[in-house]
Short mmCIF file of C-alpha atoms in Angstrom, two decimals:
data_model
loop_
_atom_site.label_atom_id
_atom_site.label_comp_id
_atom_site.label_asym_id
_atom_site.label_seq_id
_atom_site.Cartn_x
_atom_site.Cartn_y
_atom_site.Cartn_z
CA MET A 16 -100.94 -18.75 145.19
CA SER A 17 -102.24 -17.71 141.59
CA SER A 18 -104.90 -15.55 143.00
CA LEU A 19 -102.32 -13.11 144.87
CA GLY A 20 -99.88 -13.05 141.95
CA GLY A 21 -102.36 -10.85 140.19
CA MET A 22 -103.43 -8.57 143.65
CA PRO A 23 -102.44 -5.15 142.97
CA PHE A 24 -99.27 -4.01 144.47
CA ALA A 25 -101.43 -1.97 147.68
CA GLY A 26 -102.65 -5.56 148.05
CA LEU A 27 -99.59 -7.00 148.89
CA VAL A 28 -98.55 -4.90 150.66
CA VAL A 29 -100.47 -4.69 152.95
CA ILE A 30 -100.30 -8.43 153.94
CA PHE A 31 -96.48 -8.99 153.86
CA VAL A 32 -97.11 -5.21 156.92
CA ILE A 33 -99.67 -7.41 158.28
CA LEU A 34 -97.45 -11.35 158.56
CA ALA A 35 -94.09 -8.49 159.44
CA LEU A 36 -95.63 -7.81 162.41
CA PHE A 37 -97.89 -11.17 163.02
CA ILE A 38 -93.06 -12.54 163.21
CA LEU A 39 -92.66 -9.93 165.37
CA ALA A 40 -95.08 -9.98 167.72
CA VAL A 41 -94.28 -13.81 167.90
CA ILE A 42 -90.97 -13.61 168.46
CA LEU A 43 -91.49 -10.86 171.15
CA LEU A 44 -94.43 -12.80 172.81
CA PHE A 45 -91.56 -16.22 173.61
CA SER A 46 -88.13 -13.93 174.46
CA THR A 47 -90.22 -11.81 177.14
CA TYR A 48 -92.15 -14.65 178.37
CA LEU A 49 -88.66 -16.62 178.63
CA ARG A 50 -87.06 -13.26 180.00
CA TYR A 51 -89.55 -13.71 183.05
CA ARG A 52 -88.79 -17.61 183.49
CA SER A 53 -85.85 -16.98 183.92
CA LEU A 54 -86.03 -14.80 186.38
CA ASN A 55 -89.01 -16.52 188.11
CA ARG A 56 -86.63 -19.56 188.05
CA THR A 57 -83.88 -17.78 189.90
CA VAL A 58 -86.32 -16.58 192.53
CA SER A 59 -87.38 -19.66 193.56
CA GLY A 60 -83.90 -21.59 192.62
CA ASN A 61 -80.31 -19.53 193.78
CA PRO A 62 -81.59 -16.29 194.19
CA GLU A 63 -78.55 -15.14 195.72
CA GLN A 64 -76.14 -15.41 192.26
CA ASP A 65 -74.79 -12.43 190.58
CA ASN A 66 -77.79 -11.14 188.42
CA THR A 67 -78.53 -7.46 187.48
CA PHE A 68 -81.74 -7.56 188.72
CA MET A 69 -81.87 -8.80 191.78
CA ARG A 70 -78.61 -6.73 193.12
CA TYR A 71 -80.90 -3.87 192.10
CA VAL A 72 -84.15 -5.24 193.79
CA VAL A 73 -82.14 -6.33 197.03
CA ASN A 74 -80.43 -3.18 197.24
CA GLU A 75 -83.09 -0.55 196.96
CA PHE A 76 -85.36 -2.99 199.36
CA ALA A 77 -81.58 -2.12 202.23
CA ALA A 78 -82.04 1.06 201.64
CA ALA A 79 -85.82 1.11 201.73
CA TYR A 80 -85.65 -1.16 205.36
CA LYS A 81 -82.99 -0.04 206.68
CA ARG A 82 -85.46 3.96 207.04
CA GLN A 83 -88.59 2.04 207.93
CA GLY A 84 -88.57 -1.37 209.62
CA ASP A 85 -91.33 -3.78 209.12
CA GLU A 86 -93.47 -0.80 206.90
CA VAL A 87 -91.04 -0.91 203.97
CA ASN A 88 -93.64 -1.52 201.46
CA THR A 89 -91.93 -3.89 199.74
CA PRO A 90 -94.86 -4.32 196.57
CA ALA A 91 -93.69 -0.39 195.75
CA ILE A 92 -90.08 -1.23 195.89
CA VAL A 93 -90.62 -4.15 193.71
CA GLU A 94 -93.03 -2.99 190.91
CA ASN A 95 -90.54 0.56 190.76
CA SER A 96 -87.91 -2.09 189.80
CA VAL A 97 -89.55 -4.27 187.50
CA SER A 98 -90.05 -0.47 185.48
CA THR A 99 -86.42 0.41 186.12
CA LYS A 100 -84.89 -2.55 185.23
CA LEU A 101 -87.52 -4.57 182.64
CA GLY A 102 -88.75 -1.77 181.42
CA ALA A 103 -87.87 -3.18 177.82
CA SER A 104 -90.45 -6.08 178.64
CA LEU A 105 -92.89 -3.95 179.98
CA LEU A 106 -92.55 -2.19 176.52
CA CYS A 107 -93.40 -5.90 175.10
CA GLU A 108 -95.85 -6.64 176.90
CA ARG A 109 -98.00 -3.42 175.79
CA PHE A 110 -97.67 -4.10 172.36
CA LEU A 111 -98.96 -7.74 172.60
CA ASN A 112 -101.93 -6.13 174.44
CA ASN A 113 -102.44 -4.08 170.82
CA ALA A 114 -101.08 -6.53 168.35
CA VAL A 115 -104.33 -8.32 168.00
CA SER A 116 -106.54 -5.43 167.16
CA LEU A 117 -104.18 -3.53 165.31
CA PHE A 118 -104.40 -7.09 162.38
CA VAL A 119 -107.87 -6.67 162.71
CA THR A 120 -107.73 -3.02 162.24
CA LEU A 121 -104.83 -3.70 159.47
CA GLY A 122 -106.91 -6.27 157.61
CA LEU A 123 -109.94 -3.68 157.63
CA PHE A 124 -107.70 -1.10 156.15
CA GLY A 125 -107.14 -3.57 153.41
CA THR A 126 -110.42 -4.20 152.72
CA PHE A 127 -111.33 -0.55 152.15
CA LEU A 128 -108.32 -0.50 150.44
CA GLY A 129 -109.74 -3.00 147.92
CA LEU A 130 -113.33 -2.29 148.04
CA SER A 131 -111.71 1.17 146.89
CA LEU A 132 -110.31 -1.18 143.63
CA SER A 133 -113.19 -2.36 142.76
CA VAL A 134 -115.34 0.99 142.91
CA ALA A 135 -112.81 2.62 140.70
CA SER A 136 -112.66 -0.27 138.40
CA LEU A 137 -116.29 -0.94 138.09
CA THR A 138 -116.76 2.92 137.29
CA GLU A 139 -114.67 2.32 134.74
CA LEU A 140 -116.26 -0.60 133.40
CA ILE A 141 -120.06 1.22 133.35
CA SER A 142 -118.13 3.90 131.92
CA TYR A 143 -117.27 1.96 128.81
CA SER A 144 -121.52 0.86 128.63
CA ASN A 145 -122.59 4.09 127.07
CA THR A 146 -120.09 4.12 123.53
CA SER A 147 -122.19 2.15 120.70
CA GLU A 148 -119.10 -0.07 119.64
CA TRP A 149 -119.15 -2.62 121.60
CA LEU A 150 -117.34 -5.42 120.38
CA SER A 151 -114.44 -3.31 119.55
CA VAL A 152 -113.98 -1.98 124.09
CA LEU A 153 -114.99 -6.21 124.78
CA ASP A 154 -111.68 -6.28 125.85
CA SER A 155 -111.89 -3.39 127.57
CA VAL A 156 -114.54 -4.09 129.54
CA GLY A 157 -112.59 -7.93 130.77
CA GLY A 158 -109.91 -6.08 131.71
CA GLY A 159 -112.34 -4.16 134.08
CA LEU A 160 -113.68 -6.99 135.49
CA MET A 161 -110.69 -8.63 136.86
CA SER A 162 -109.79 -5.65 138.00
CA ALA A 163 -112.55 -5.69 139.88
CA LEU A 164 -112.51 -8.79 140.87
CA SER A 165 -109.04 -8.13 142.23
CA GLY A 166 -109.62 -5.24 143.64
CA MET A 167 -112.09 -7.50 146.52
CA GLY A 168 -109.40 -10.13 146.22
CA VAL A 169 -107.52 -7.55 148.45
CA ALA A 170 -110.88 -6.83 149.96
CA PHE A 171 -110.75 -10.39 151.04
CA TYR A 172 -107.28 -11.98 151.38
CA THR A 173 -106.33 -9.38 153.44
CA SER A 174 -109.51 -8.54 156.67
CA LEU A 175 -108.51 -13.20 156.15
CA VAL A 176 -104.66 -12.84 157.17
CA GLY A 177 -105.59 -9.95 159.85
CA VAL A 178 -108.20 -12.63 161.83
CA ALA A 179 -106.10 -15.81 161.63
CA CYS A 180 -103.32 -14.08 163.04
CA SER A 181 -104.96 -11.92 165.72
CA ILE A 182 -106.47 -15.28 166.64
CA VAL A 183 -103.16 -17.27 166.44
CA LEU A 184 -101.95 -14.92 168.51
CA THR A 185 -104.08 -14.22 170.57
CA LEU A 186 -104.23 -18.37 171.50
CA LEU A 187 -99.96 -18.67 171.86
CA ARG A 188 -101.47 -15.39 174.41
CA SER A 189 -103.41 -17.35 176.64
CA ILE A 190 -100.67 -20.59 176.62
CA PHE A 191 -97.37 -18.93 176.88
CA SER A 192 -98.45 -15.96 178.97
CA PRO A 193 -96.25 -12.52 180.19
CA GLN A 194 -98.58 -10.71 181.94
CA ALA A 195 -98.79 -14.32 184.02
CA GLU A 196 -95.33 -14.77 184.27
CA ARG A 197 -94.28 -10.75 184.90
CA GLU A 198 -96.76 -11.24 188.22
CA THR A 199 -95.68 -15.01 190.11
CA LEU A 200 -92.18 -12.91 189.55
CA GLU A 201 -93.52 -10.30 191.73
CA ALA A 202 -95.50 -11.96 194.73
CA ARG A 203 -92.39 -14.23 194.82
CA LEU A 204 -90.11 -11.59 194.83
CA GLU A 205 -92.05 -10.23 197.66
CA LEU A 206 -92.81 -13.01 199.44
CA TRP A 207 -88.31 -13.56 199.46
CA LEU A 208 -87.62 -10.21 200.32
CA ASP A 209 -90.38 -10.21 203.63
CA HIS A 210 -89.57 -13.40 204.80
CA THR A 211 -85.61 -13.84 203.87
CA VAL A 212 -83.65 -10.75 202.85
CA ALA A 213 -85.52 -9.08 205.35
CA PRO A 214 -84.38 -10.86 208.82
CA THR A 215 -80.85 -10.40 207.76
CA LEU A 216 -80.75 -6.82 206.98
CA PRO A 217 -80.13 -3.94 210.15
CA THR A 218 -82.45 -1.20 210.67
CA GLU A 219 -82.83 2.52 212.40
CA ARG A 220 -86.55 1.79 212.96
CA ALA A 221 -87.63 0.42 216.49
CA LYS A 222 -89.51 -3.11 215.95
CA ASP A 223 -92.09 -2.64 218.63
CA GLU A 224 -92.38 -0.36 221.80
CA SER A 225 -89.10 -2.00 223.94
CA GLU A 226 -86.93 -1.65 221.41
CA MET A 227 -87.82 1.92 220.93
CA VAL A 228 -87.91 3.12 224.55
CA GLN A 229 -84.38 1.28 224.71
CA GLN A 230 -83.55 3.56 221.62
CA MET A 231 -85.01 6.60 223.79
CA VAL A 232 -82.84 5.59 226.65
CA HIS A 233 -79.34 5.24 224.56
CA ALA A 234 -80.21 8.59 222.77
CA MET A 235 -81.15 10.69 225.76
CA ASP A 236 -77.66 8.54 227.47
CA SER A 237 -75.82 9.87 224.31
CA ALA A 238 -77.39 13.12 224.85
CA SER A 239 -76.21 13.35 228.78
CA GLN A 240 -72.59 12.54 228.15
CA THR A 241 -71.96 15.02 225.46
CA MET A 242 -73.47 17.62 227.41
CA GLU A 243 -71.07 16.83 230.43
CA ARG A 244 -67.93 16.80 228.04
CA ALA A 245 -69.04 19.91 227.20
CA LEU A 246 -69.31 21.27 230.51
CA GLN A 247 -66.16 19.98 231.71
CA ASN A 248 -64.21 21.49 229.05
CA ALA A 249 -65.80 24.79 230.06
CA THR A 250 -65.75 24.70 233.51
CA GLY A 251 -61.56 23.60 232.18
CA ASP A 252 -61.73 26.86 230.36
CA LEU A 253 -62.91 28.99 233.00
CA LYS A 254 -60.40 27.69 235.15
CA THR A 255 -57.74 28.57 232.87
CA ALA A 256 -58.84 31.89 232.35
CA ILE A 257 -59.06 32.78 236.38
CA ASP A 258 -55.28 30.88 236.84
CA SER A 259 -54.32 33.20 233.92
CA SER A 260 -55.94 36.87 235.53
CA ARG A 261 -54.34 36.45 238.86
CA ALA A 262 -51.09 37.43 237.58
CA PRO A 263 -52.11 40.94 236.30
CA ILE A 264 -54.70 41.17 239.52
CA THR A 265 -51.51 40.97 241.80
CA ALA A 266 -49.36 42.89 240.37
CA PHE A 267 -51.85 45.21 239.88
CA ASN A 268 -52.85 45.48 243.72
CA LYS A 269 -49.03 45.89 244.96
#
């Protein structure tokens, strides 16, 4: 702690930024993991409960199944639903994927910062060696050495903190993996939609050839009935026109 107390302000800032990002990454890791895990339990236990995400997935699947039937692309619907309704969780995943390299990069930044401070202090110290009054500048030389050592401390401490945070976060991601939970959620949703929801939904698309023939016959019957009604209406209109024209013709003949 005493070495940290004597560290330059720039080194303390770098260490503080690394620790703050590490705490943020841990919070996002557990929140995203628990979010996916809760949805997994919902799909496995009670998919019918009132849930905004589940309701959106079912509505999208029902609309697509009504148009396409068994040829509906269930994985694409699930992925689109996840990206639409769980966009914040996917953003947290991307941050966690880059957090490990970010910590190492910040540690290297602190290393170069500390080395630059050390070089500046050593340069100042060497400039004192050109003077002839060593006794009068002895205190200044000691201060220059302490400043150079504090710069080296920045280099080592920031690298140590960055590497340590990356190692801890990598271990936590290996145990509590949001990506694995999301992939499990997508697989369970696909099975649930195809095997449980799909058989209960109506569709406008024929499931086999016999049903397609029945739909064609029904469409032809509907078309013939429509044409028959149109012909009947046309015949009635023609008869009415003939009857209405008889009186003028009779009067003309007389």
